Amino acid sequence: MLESILDLFFPRECPVCGNPSDRPGRHVCSDCLNRFSTVPPDAGIAAALWFDGTARRLIHEFKFRSQLHLCEDLVDFLEGAALVHYDVAKVDLVVPIPSVWFRRWLRGYNQSALLAKSLARRLKLPFDQSILRRKGLPRRQASLDSAGRAKNIRGTFRVPARKSAAVKGKTILLVDDIRTTGATLLEARKTLLAAGAKSVLALALAKTGE
Ligand SMILES: [Zn+2]
């Protein structure tokens, strides 16, 4: 009710086409929403969007310019991909890829955790962002090729001992924002499986086209 009154006075402009959004509580309008193309899964990782054009702009606004009001719009895509690619009824727990602490400190939040938390709430699943921890400081992945990325990320995650009971025998939906080679998600999946997870379903908001 309050939302619709607010909409009357402060129409939410679609960040893609600039028209007022017709979706309650969202920014991207339904016309634009339907124009995004789907991404086939590969290397056992599902992704919601191609990281190019409009999707790239939206995710940049969210991730680097703290436009956090776009979170629910982005989770619409994430939720759609989760439902298409995975049997979410079998999932026990939603876990985000942890960010590097100083980047989290600089931005004030972990964007993958925000997306994963909202996704978990919608799917009515438990969410835990302290299942995976990072060890030390990795070099930035951006400057490395595919083999370099896999090597750079190896051994980078751990599951704290106090969390091992929460992982053992569980099916985990693992969420990241942008995947490039998939090295980060695959390494995190390996870490969770080594800690006793029964199965790990990897899901990214967007995939780069390389
Ligand atoms: Zn639009």
Tab-separated table of C-alpha atoms and ligand atoms in Angstrom:
chain	number	residue	atom	x	y	z
A	1	MET	CA	0.000	0.000	0.000
A	2	LEU	CA	2.662	2.465	1.085
A	3	GLU	CA	4.742	1.295	-1.856
A	4	SER	CA	1.986	2.083	-4.367
A	5	ILE	CA	1.434	5.526	-2.815
A	6	LEU	CA	5.161	6.203	-3.027
A	7	ASP	CA	5.131	5.033	-6.665
A	8	LEU	CA	2.494	7.630	-7.448
A	9	PHE	CA	4.680	10.477	-6.238
A	10	PHE	CA	8.099	9.032	-6.984
A	11	PRO	CA	7.726	6.778	-10.044
A	12	ARG	CA	10.517	4.233	-10.273
A	13	GLU	CA	12.273	4.757	-13.564
A	14	CYS	CA	13.439	1.655	-15.417
A	15	PRO	CA	17.260	1.902	-15.522
A	16	VAL	CA	17.249	0.234	-18.958
A	17	CYS	CA	14.657	2.161	-21.002
A	18	GLY	CA	13.856	5.119	-18.747
A	19	ASN	CA	10.087	4.468	-18.704
A	20	PRO	CA	8.287	4.161	-15.357
A	21	SER	CA	8.556	0.583	-14.097
A	22	ASP	CA	5.322	-1.425	-14.150
A	23	ARG	CA	6.587	-3.985	-11.613
A	24	PRO	CA	5.754	-3.302	-7.952
A	25	GLY	CA	8.877	-2.864	-5.858
A	26	ARG	CA	11.172	-3.264	-8.879
A	27	HIS	CA	13.038	-0.935	-11.218
A	28	VAL	CA	13.572	-2.893	-14.452
A	29	CYS	CA	10.242	-2.859	-16.349
A	30	SER	CA	8.619	-6.070	-17.617
A	31	ASP	CA	9.378	-5.256	-21.289
A	32	CYS	CA	13.085	-4.932	-20.553
A	33	LEU	CA	13.051	-7.911	-18.185
A	34	ASN	CA	11.837	-10.140	-21.016
A	35	ARG	CA	14.540	-8.952	-23.377
A	36	PHE	CA	17.486	-10.483	-21.525
A	37	SER	CA	18.812	-13.632	-23.180
A	38	THR	CA	19.351	-16.851	-21.260
A	39	VAL	CA	22.763	-18.357	-20.613
A	40	PRO	CA	23.464	-22.082	-21.090
A	41	PRO	CA	25.276	-23.641	-18.110
A	42	ASP	CA	28.849	-24.829	-18.570
A	43	ALA	CA	31.467	-26.529	-16.402
A	44	GLY	CA	28.533	-27.386	-14.117
A	45	ILE	CA	27.912	-23.721	-13.331
A	46	ALA	CA	24.598	-22.042	-14.082
A	47	ALA	CA	24.425	-18.304	-14.753
A	48	ALA	CA	21.467	-15.974	-15.062
A	49	LEU	CA	22.764	-13.280	-17.426
A	50	TRP	CA	25.470	-12.551	-19.953
A	51	PHE	CA	27.764	-9.924	-18.495
A	52	ASP	CA	27.460	-7.485	-21.374
A	53	GLY	CA	25.418	-4.495	-22.501
A	54	THR	CA	22.615	-3.586	-20.145
A	55	ALA	CA	23.241	-6.412	-17.677
A	56	ARG	CA	26.829	-5.252	-17.320
A	57	ARG	CA	25.704	-1.704	-16.641
A	58	LEU	CA	23.143	-2.786	-14.033
A	59	ILE	CA	25.613	-5.039	-12.238
A	60	HIS	CA	28.288	-2.324	-12.272
A	61	GLU	CA	25.847	0.121	-10.717
A	62	PHE	CA	25.026	-2.432	-8.025
A	63	LYS	CA	28.519	-3.706	-7.377
A	64	PHE	CA	30.786	-0.694	-7.768
A	65	ARG	CA	28.489	2.282	-7.309
A	66	SER	CA	26.505	0.931	-4.365
A	67	GLN	CA	23.153	1.199	-6.140
A	68	LEU	CA	21.766	-1.351	-3.705
A	69	HIS	CA	18.149	-0.638	-4.673
A	70	LEU	CA	18.852	-2.785	-7.779
A	71	CYS	CA	19.394	-5.891	-5.632
A	72	GLU	CA	15.872	-7.288	-5.946
A	73	ASP	CA	15.818	-6.713	-9.704
A	74	LEU	CA	19.039	-8.684	-10.039
A	75	VAL	CA	17.744	-11.433	-7.751
A	76	ASP	CA	14.751	-11.816	-10.102
A	77	PHE	CA	17.239	-13.083	-12.686
A	78	LEU	CA	19.151	-15.175	-10.164
A	79	GLU	CA	15.972	-16.799	-8.867
A	80	GLY	CA	14.800	-17.550	-12.415
A	81	ALA	CA	18.092	-19.301	-13.227
A	82	ALA	CA	18.063	-21.255	-9.941
A	83	LEU	CA	14.563	-22.571	-10.695
A	84	VAL	CA	15.362	-23.424	-14.322
A	85	HIS	CA	18.661	-25.205	-13.720
A	86	TYR	CA	18.377	-26.756	-10.285
A	87	ASP	CA	15.964	-28.730	-8.132
A	88	VAL	CA	15.865	-26.140	-5.348
A	89	ALA	CA	13.603	-28.376	-3.216
A	90	LYS	CA	16.718	-30.498	-2.606
A	91	VAL	CA	18.854	-27.576	-1.418
A	92	ASP	CA	19.617	-27.389	2.322
A	93	LEU	CA	21.594	-24.175	2.478
A	94	VAL	CA	22.515	-21.094	0.421
A	95	VAL	CA	26.146	-19.946	0.694
A	96	PRO	CA	27.782	-16.913	-0.977
A	97	ILE	CA	31.355	-16.680	-2.217
A	98	PRO	CA	33.108	-14.606	0.464
A	99	SER	CA	34.623	-11.325	-0.659
A	100	VAL	CA	38.169	-10.298	0.159
A	101	TRP	CA	37.928	-8.439	3.469
A	102	PHE	CA	39.532	-5.201	2.319
A	103	ARG	CA	37.215	-4.939	-0.682
A	104	ARG	CA	34.253	-5.567	1.608
A	105	TRP	CA	35.671	-2.908	3.915
A	106	LEU	CA	36.112	-0.434	1.045
A	107	ARG	CA	32.584	-0.981	-0.272
A	108	GLY	CA	30.957	-1.619	3.069
A	109	TYR	CA	29.247	-4.824	1.955
A	110	ASN	CA	29.700	-8.105	0.112
A	111	GLN	CA	27.519	-7.910	-2.990
A	112	SER	CA	27.438	-11.681	-3.533
A	113	ALA	CA	26.183	-12.109	0.036
A	114	LEU	CA	23.410	-9.542	-0.503
A	115	LEU	CA	22.256	-11.375	-3.636
A	116	ALA	CA	22.513	-14.819	-2.017
A	117	LYS	CA	20.687	-13.694	1.109
A	118	SER	CA	17.769	-12.295	-0.859
A	119	LEU	CA	17.670	-15.419	-3.044
A	120	ALA	CA	17.580	-17.648	0.064
A	121	ARG	CA	14.726	-15.599	1.524
A	122	ARG	CA	12.697	-15.994	-1.655
A	123	LEU	CA	13.367	-19.740	-1.890
A	124	LYS	CA	12.654	-20.064	1.863
A	125	LEU	CA	16.039	-21.670	2.440
A	126	PRO	CA	18.581	-21.112	5.220
A	127	PHE	CA	21.445	-18.737	4.405
A	128	ASP	CA	24.899	-18.777	5.966
A	129	GLN	CA	27.687	-16.441	4.909
A	130	SER	CA	30.253	-17.788	7.365
A	131	ILE	CA	30.516	-21.296	5.847
A	132	LEU	CA	33.351	-20.306	3.500
A	133	ARG	CA	36.315	-18.204	4.539
A	134	ARG	CA	39.207	-16.883	2.513
A	135	LYS	CA	42.788	-17.636	3.454
A	136	GLY	CA	45.201	-14.786	2.928
A	137	LEU	CA	45.051	-12.315	0.079
A	138	PRO	CA	44.801	-13.607	-3.478
A	139	ARG	CA	46.161	-11.612	-6.392
A	140	ARG	CA	43.388	-10.042	-8.420
A	141	GLN	CA	42.056	-12.591	-10.914
A	142	ALA	CA	41.451	-9.965	-13.607
A	143	SER	CA	45.070	-9.847	-14.808
A	144	LEU	CA	45.423	-13.633	-15.205
A	145	ASP	CA	44.552	-16.125	-17.933
A	146	SER	CA	42.401	-19.202	-17.364
A	147	ALA	CA	45.187	-21.503	-16.110
A	148	GLY	CA	46.643	-18.669	-14.029
A	149	ARG	CA	43.284	-18.025	-12.393
A	150	ALA	CA	42.790	-21.658	-11.422
A	151	LYS	CA	46.308	-21.762	-9.943
A	152	ASN	CA	45.932	-18.415	-8.176
A	153	ILE	CA	42.696	-19.426	-6.489
A	154	ARG	CA	43.809	-22.929	-5.444
A	155	GLY	CA	43.614	-23.478	-1.687
A	156	THR	CA	42.121	-20.044	-1.173
A	157	PHE	CA	38.981	-21.129	0.710
A	158	ARG	CA	38.434	-23.026	3.931
A	159	VAL	CA	35.456	-24.153	6.001
A	160	PRO	CA	35.937	-23.224	9.685
A	161	ALA	CA	35.878	-26.282	11.996
A	162	ARG	CA	32.823	-24.973	13.867
A	163	LYS	CA	30.909	-25.001	10.563
A	164	SER	CA	31.752	-28.552	9.488
A	165	ALA	CA	28.528	-30.018	10.937
A	166	ALA	CA	26.525	-27.467	8.927
A	167	VAL	CA	28.162	-28.692	5.698
A	168	LYS	CA	28.344	-32.493	6.126
A	169	GLY	CA	25.866	-34.375	3.959
A	170	LYS	CA	24.211	-31.145	2.792
A	171	THR	CA	23.225	-29.940	-0.665
A	172	ILE	CA	24.505	-26.398	-0.974
A	173	LEU	CA	23.525	-23.698	-3.450
A	174	LEU	CA	26.708	-21.673	-3.935
A	175	VAL	CA	26.239	-18.125	-5.249
A	176	ASP	CA	28.628	-15.642	-6.864
A	177	ASP	CA	28.000	-12.405	-8.720
A	178	ILE	CA	30.172	-12.554	-11.850
A	179	ARG	CA	31.903	-15.648	-13.168
A	180	THR	CA	34.643	-15.488	-15.755
A	181	THR	CA	36.505	-18.788	-16.125
A	182	GLY	CA	34.532	-20.274	-13.232
A	183	ALA	CA	37.760	-20.910	-11.286
A	184	THR	CA	36.474	-19.254	-8.100
A	185	LEU	CA	33.172	-21.157	-8.000
A	186	LEU	CA	34.871	-24.456	-8.875
A	187	GLU	CA	37.499	-24.005	-6.163
A	188	ALA	CA	34.835	-23.089	-3.592
A	189	ARG	CA	32.784	-26.114	-4.643
A	190	LYS	CA	35.847	-28.347	-4.247
A	191	THR	CA	36.410	-26.945	-0.750
A	192	LEU	CA	32.795	-27.594	0.288
A	193	LEU	CA	32.853	-31.142	-1.107
A	194	ALA	CA	36.147	-31.820	0.709
A	195	ALA	CA	34.442	-30.592	3.893
A	196	GLY	CA	31.754	-33.268	3.416
A	197	ALA	CA	29.009	-31.532	1.439
A	198	LYS	CA	26.865	-34.036	-0.448
A	199	SER	CA	26.417	-31.837	-3.481
A	200	VAL	CA	27.205	-28.237	-4.470
A	201	LEU	CA	25.117	-26.382	-7.063
A	202	ALA	CA	27.024	-23.410	-8.446
A	203	LEU	CA	25.113	-20.337	-9.586
A	204	ALA	CA	26.374	-16.982	-10.846
A	205	LEU	CA	24.381	-13.857	-11.517
A	206	ALA	CA	26.310	-13.207	-14.730
A	207	LYS	CA	28.844	-14.813	-17.002
A	208	THR	CA	31.459	-12.954	-19.018
A	209	GLY	CA	31.570	-13.815	-22.695
A	210	GLU	CA	35.209	-14.896	-23.000
B	1	ZN	ZN	12.471	-0.785	-19.242
